[in-house]
XYZ file of N, CA, C and O in Angstrom:
416
model
N -46.903 -44.182 13.743
C -48.264 -44.907 13.633
C -48.084 -46.050 14.553
O -47.356 -47.064 14.615
N -48.965 -46.256 15.482
C -49.140 -47.362 16.803
C -50.119 -48.106 16.553
O -50.864 -47.921 17.068
N -49.474 -49.576 17.225
C -50.675 -50.763 16.975
C -51.571 -50.723 17.455
O -51.086 -50.279 19.055
N -53.245 -51.765 17.754
C -52.985 -51.600 18.673
C -52.300 -53.123 19.158
O -52.278 -52.906 20.816
N -51.794 -53.982 19.369
C -51.096 -54.628 19.995
C -49.941 -53.971 20.393
O -49.592 -54.351 21.528
N -49.122 -53.197 19.819
C -47.782 -52.556 20.124
C -48.326 -52.184 21.909
O -47.846 -51.625 22.464
N -49.302 -50.740 21.906
C -49.719 -49.904 22.201
C -50.852 -50.937 23.715
O -50.076 -50.901 25.062
N -51.335 -51.984 23.091
C -51.748 -53.002 24.824
C -49.914 -53.775 25.156
O -50.099 -53.832 26.240
N -49.141 -54.065 25.018
C -48.233 -55.331 25.217
C -47.162 -52.996 25.896
O -46.616 -53.702 27.100
N -47.020 -52.237 25.376
C -46.682 -51.039 26.619
C -47.839 -50.617 27.708
O -46.837 -50.369 28.793
N -48.826 -50.989 27.308
C -49.712 -50.690 28.986
C -48.967 -51.589 29.418
O -49.305 -51.530 30.865
N -49.136 -52.202 29.325
C -48.992 -53.769 30.698
C -47.303 -53.653 30.621
O -47.354 -53.476 32.626
N -46.729 -53.461 29.639
C -45.625 -53.196 29.983
C -45.461 -52.040 31.535
O -45.009 -52.946 32.404
N -45.965 -51.382 31.491
C -45.789 -50.118 32.540
C -45.873 -50.468 33.937
O -45.518 -50.114 35.039
N -47.247 -51.642 33.556
C -47.594 -52.743 35.745
C -45.732 -53.580 35.755
O -46.749 -53.582 36.805
N -45.067 -53.762 35.275
C -44.217 -54.855 36.349
C -43.160 -53.267 36.420
O -43.254 -52.148 36.303
N -42.952 -54.303 37.080
C -41.991 -53.401 38.092
C -40.517 -53.249 36.829
O -40.096 -53.544 36.104
N -39.317 -51.818 37.123
C -38.851 -50.980 37.326
C -37.644 -52.586 36.003
O -37.584 -52.190 34.656
N -37.235 -53.318 36.808
C -36.369 -54.081 36.584
C -36.853 -54.498 35.598
O -35.966 -54.997 34.352
N -37.956 -55.651 35.079
C -39.232 -55.831 34.200
C -38.615 -54.945 32.839
O -38.935 -55.411 32.010
N -38.968 -54.180 33.292
C -39.555 -53.263 31.840
C -37.767 -52.970 31.618
O -38.732 -52.711 29.652
N -37.226 -52.733 31.992
C -35.446 -52.644 31.442
C -35.255 -53.568 30.603
O -35.429 -53.622 29.736
N -36.095 -54.598 31.351
C -35.565 -56.173 30.631
C -35.521 -56.382 28.463
O -35.124 -56.327 27.753
N -37.636 -56.099 29.107
C -38.627 -55.679 27.564
C -38.265 -54.537 26.585
O -37.708 -55.469 25.705
N -37.262 -53.647 27.237
C -36.425 -52.438 26.296
C -35.723 -53.249 25.387
O -35.252 -52.966 24.324
N -34.475 -52.999 26.151
C -33.379 -53.789 26.085
C -33.730 -55.327 24.970
O -33.403 -54.574 23.964
N -35.007 -56.005 24.785
C -34.602 -57.056 24.590
C -35.632 -55.968 23.608
O -34.615 -56.761 21.957
N -35.943 -55.599 22.908
C -36.845 -54.993 22.002
C -36.417 -54.256 20.737
O -36.437 -54.001 19.353
N -35.049 -53.737 21.696
C -34.120 -52.562 21.073
C -33.242 -53.095 19.880
O -33.131 -52.986 19.777
N -32.818 -54.371 21.252
C -32.286 -55.316 20.290
C -32.651 -55.412 18.737
O -32.123 -56.106 18.026
N -33.834 -56.369 19.035
C -34.714 -56.829 18.249
C -34.170 -55.225 17.379
O -34.351 -55.622 15.290
N -34.739 -53.831 17.303
C -34.885 -52.982 16.108
C -33.357 -53.282 15.581
O -33.488 -53.187 14.354
N -32.675 -53.009 15.856
C -31.254 -52.766 16.132
C -30.705 -54.038 15.195
O -30.397 -53.911 13.852
N -30.865 -55.443 14.736
C -31.014 -56.427 15.295
C -30.938 -56.222 13.436
O -30.353 -56.243 11.986
N -32.732 -55.892 13.026
C -33.518 -56.245 12.100
C -32.700 -54.487 10.301
O -32.870 -55.306 9.432
N -32.083 -53.737 12.422
C -31.259 -52.758 10.564
C -30.244 -53.384 10.482
O -29.840 -52.779 9.337
N -29.349 -53.542 11.800
C -28.580 -54.391 10.540
C -28.752 -55.699 9.868
O -27.545 -55.379 8.044
N -29.481 -56.571 9.884
C -29.519 -57.164 8.724
C -30.251 -57.024 7.735
O -29.494 -57.127 6.636
N -30.643 -56.036 7.035
C -31.139 -55.607 6.376
C -30.568 -54.815 5.479
O -30.410 -54.982 4.277
N -29.105 -54.199 6.648
C -28.077 -53.177 6.237
C -27.304 -54.102 5.408
O -26.557 -54.237 3.912
N -27.086 -55.342 5.461
C -25.335 -56.629 5.645
C -26.789 -56.515 3.464
O -26.569 -57.156 3.015
N -28.327 -57.180 3.954
C -28.701 -58.007 3.124
C -28.530 -57.254 1.721
O -28.207 -56.896 0.599
N -28.887 -55.894 1.986
C -28.801 -54.762 0.610
C -27.177 -54.292 0.134
O -27.070 -54.008 -0.918
N -25.778 -54.564 1.568
C -25.035 -54.231 0.365
C -24.763 -55.308 -0.186
O -23.312 -54.967 -1.052
N -24.711 -56.569 -0.039
C -24.421 -57.196 -0.820
C -25.782 -57.775 -1.881
O -25.683 -59.055 -2.775
N -26.470 -56.646 -2.643
C -27.822 -57.069 -3.694
C -27.325 -57.971 -4.909
O -27.230 -58.285 -5.625
N -25.940 -57.154 -4.917
C -24.784 -56.456 -5.797
C -24.067 -58.036 -6.532
O -24.642 -59.205 -7.606
N -24.140 -58.601 -5.321
C -23.539 -59.560 -5.000
C -24.215 -60.832 -5.401
O -23.889 -62.101 -6.250
N -25.444 -60.806 -4.419
C -26.764 -61.449 -4.992
C -26.360 -62.095 -5.639
O -26.538 -63.024 -6.789
N -26.873 -60.734 -7.188
C -27.496 -60.887 -8.220
C -26.204 -61.411 -9.243
O -26.511 -61.876 -10.041
N -24.836 -61.389 -9.101
C -23.556 -61.687 -9.226
C -23.852 -63.379 -9.191
O -23.977 -63.732 -10.752
N -24.162 -63.687 -8.485
C -24.223 -64.942 -8.021
C -25.479 -66.286 -8.910
O -24.862 -66.478 -9.084
N -26.951 -64.973 -9.053
C -27.440 -65.694 -9.945
C -27.477 -65.996 -10.901
O -27.683 -66.875 -11.227
N -26.906 -64.565 -11.992
C -26.796 -64.906 -12.887
C -25.348 -66.031 -13.545
O -25.202 -66.744 -14.311
N -24.338 -65.864 -12.040
C -23.573 -67.011 -12.128
C -23.808 -68.524 -12.267
O -24.073 -69.879 -13.439
N -25.020 -69.511 -11.926
C -25.417 -70.370 -11.198
C -26.598 -70.414 -12.954
O -26.435 -71.819 -13.441
N -27.005 -69.568 -13.074
C -27.892 -69.527 -14.916
C -27.044 -70.181 -16.019
O -27.469 -70.803 -16.166
N -25.766 -69.305 -16.549
C -24.569 -69.858 -16.762
C -24.911 -71.048 -16.577
O -24.458 -72.053 -17.413
N -23.622 -71.444 -16.304
C -23.391 -72.944 -15.628
C -24.737 -73.637 -15.038
O -23.965 -75.094 -16.179
N -25.707 -73.520 -14.866
C -27.257 -74.264 -15.335
C -26.934 -74.633 -17.251
O -27.052 -75.653 -16.935
N -26.962 -73.527 -17.761
C -27.309 -73.307 -18.612
C -26.036 -74.560 -20.091
O -26.514 -75.451 -20.421
N -24.620 -74.643 -18.951
C -23.215 -75.041 -19.278
C -23.516 -75.858 -19.125
O -22.511 -77.406 -19.435
N -24.401 -77.124 -17.999
C -24.576 -78.016 -17.879
C -24.420 -78.322 -16.595
O -23.145 -79.721 -16.148
N -22.598 -77.686 -15.855
C -22.269 -77.686 -14.962
C -21.953 -76.793 -13.470
O -22.095 -75.601 -13.247
N -23.715 -77.407 -13.316
C -24.025 -76.490 -11.679
C -22.466 -76.686 -10.991
O -22.255 -78.004 -10.663
N -22.410 -75.594 -9.960
C -21.786 -76.330 -8.613
C -22.414 -77.087 -7.462
O -23.493 -76.468 -7.232
N -21.831 -78.104 -6.867
C -22.674 -77.887 -5.200
C -22.996 -76.525 -3.976
O -22.442 -75.545 -4.869
N -24.739 -77.091 -4.299
C -24.241 -75.964 -3.031
C -24.109 -75.124 -2.133
O -23.822 -74.052 -1.916
N -23.249 -75.753 -1.180
C -22.126 -75.474 -0.382
C -21.151 -74.311 -1.242
O -21.096 -73.736 -0.025
N -20.598 -74.881 -2.124
C -19.760 -73.709 -2.723
C -20.129 -72.570 -2.560
O -20.043 -71.818 -2.622
N -21.735 -72.717 -2.949
C -21.886 -71.360 -3.463
C -21.907 -70.831 -2.257
O -22.249 -69.308 -2.135
N -23.300 -71.191 -1.306
C -23.026 -70.378 -0.391
C -22.283 -70.498 0.555
O -22.247 -68.577 1.357
N -20.732 -70.890 -0.057
C -20.231 -70.064 1.004
C -19.067 -68.842 -0.195
O -18.851 -68.073 1.257
N -19.372 -68.532 -0.266
C -19.868 -66.759 -1.201
C -19.796 -65.498 -0.604
O -19.808 -65.199 -0.728
N -21.217 -65.883 0.080
C -22.408 -65.012 0.010
C -21.043 -64.845 1.767
O -21.813 -63.643 1.748
N -21.188 -64.962 2.710
C -21.161 -64.707 4.237
C -19.217 -64.418 3.982
O -18.627 -65.040 4.097
N -19.261 -63.231 4.776
C -17.986 -62.677 4.603
C -17.243 -63.790 5.573
O -17.975 -64.565 6.622
N -15.932 -63.932 5.492
C -15.495 -64.469 6.707
C -15.014 -64.119 7.984
O -14.853 -63.091 8.141
N -15.183 -64.759 8.946
C -15.916 -64.752 10.373
C -16.153 -64.289 10.686
O -17.404 -63.929 11.167
N -17.956 -64.367 9.755
C -19.167 -63.037 10.137
C -20.350 -64.589 10.345
O -20.393 -65.820 10.033
N -21.052 -64.581 11.361
C -22.142 -65.354 12.365
C -23.564 -65.266 11.099
O -23.570 -63.848 10.415
N -24.011 -66.209 10.688
C -24.642 -66.283 9.907
C -26.342 -65.515 11.214
O -26.229 -65.134 11.981
N -27.442 -65.646 10.706
C -28.515 -64.349 10.983
C -29.474 -65.345 12.181
O -29.431 -66.967 11.664
N -29.216 -64.996 13.322
C -29.525 -66.238 14.669
C -31.361 -66.255 15.216
O -32.026 -65.194 14.366
N -31.165 -66.745 14.595
C -33.384 -66.676 14.871
C -33.931 -66.473 16.097
O -33.116 -65.496 16.891
N -35.132 -65.250 16.087
C -35.527 -64.466 15.673
C -35.920 -64.511 17.246
O -35.526 -64.523 18.731
N -36.557 -66.241 17.398
C -36.803 -66.749 19.181
C -35.091 -66.347 20.612
O -35.062 -66.392 20.711
N -34.289 -67.035 19.576
C -32.514 -67.714 19.874
C -32.771 -66.069 20.813
O -31.706 -65.825 21.596
N -32.318 -64.630 19.159
C -32.224 -63.774 19.702
C -32.822 -63.362 21.261
O -31.720 -62.735 22.321
N -34.221 -63.923 21.133
C -34.566 -62.960 22.353
C -34.619 -63.365 23.625
O -34.358 -62.311 24.357
N -34.258 -64.500 23.553
C -33.294 -65.445 24.779
C -32.492 -65.010 25.158
O -32.295 -64.549 26.680
N -31.655 -64.573 24.007
C -30.265 -64.355 24.422
C -30.105 -62.904 24.767
O -29.656 -62.837 26.296
N -30.722 -61.966 24.934
C -30.778 -60.660 25.507
C -31.407 -61.474 26.316
O -30.912 -59.895 27.565
N -32.143 -61.553 26.244
C -33.516 -61.346 28.132
C -31.842 -62.275 28.721
O -32.379 -61.198 29.856
N -32.178 -62.923 28.541
C -30.399 -63.418 29.336
C -29.735 -63.176 30.060
O -29.505 -62.367 31.176
N -29.331 -62.412 29.068
C -28.119 -61.098 29.411
C -28.664 -60.069 30.450
O -27.634 -59.472 30.937
N -29.696 -59.392 30.320
C -30.502 -58.531 30.537
C -30.991 -58.939 32.191
O -31.080 -58.002 33.098
N -30.715 -60.835 32.481
C -31.300 -60.747 33.712
C -32.533 -61.257 33.753
O -33.166 -61.624 34.895
N -33.010 -60.984 32.331
C -34.827 -61.237 32.946
C -34.712 -62.882 33.832
O -35.633 -63.003 34.356
N -34.094 -64.178 33.148
C -33.604 -65.909 33.741
C -33.877 -65.563 34.859
O -34.753 -66.612 35.563
N -33.021 -64.343 35.629
C -33.194 -64.979 37.243
C -33.554 -64.511 38.082
O -34.346 -64.249 39.112
N -34.293 -63.114 37.179
C -36.212 -63.218 37.737
C -37.204 -63.117 37.904
O -38.182 -63.239 38.267
N -37.531 -64.693 37.268
C -38.170 -66.177 36.697
C -39.109 -65.096 35.438
O -40.285 -65.560 35.708
N -38.708 -64.505 35.150
C -39.039 -63.772 33.785
C -39.070 -64.850 32.626
O -40.504 -65.031 31.838
């Protein structure tokens, strides 16, 4: 099922030159892939997040919570980047596809 907004965007995109259509398609596909990766990572860490929440509640009950920076550091695997904001990802993909050189 396609929304009216997406249908309108696709209709308008079909009137763009081929190179701009490809740049727009690259942005859309990257966004879809990025969301899928984010969802997978989030669901894969659900048990770890639950354990950290239980630990935080237990520490609070004992009156000994740890600083937030220590707790957050346990969530991200070493060497992994945090999630990049949506707008920055779009700009990065568009730039990599040459969109800015074309005046887009």
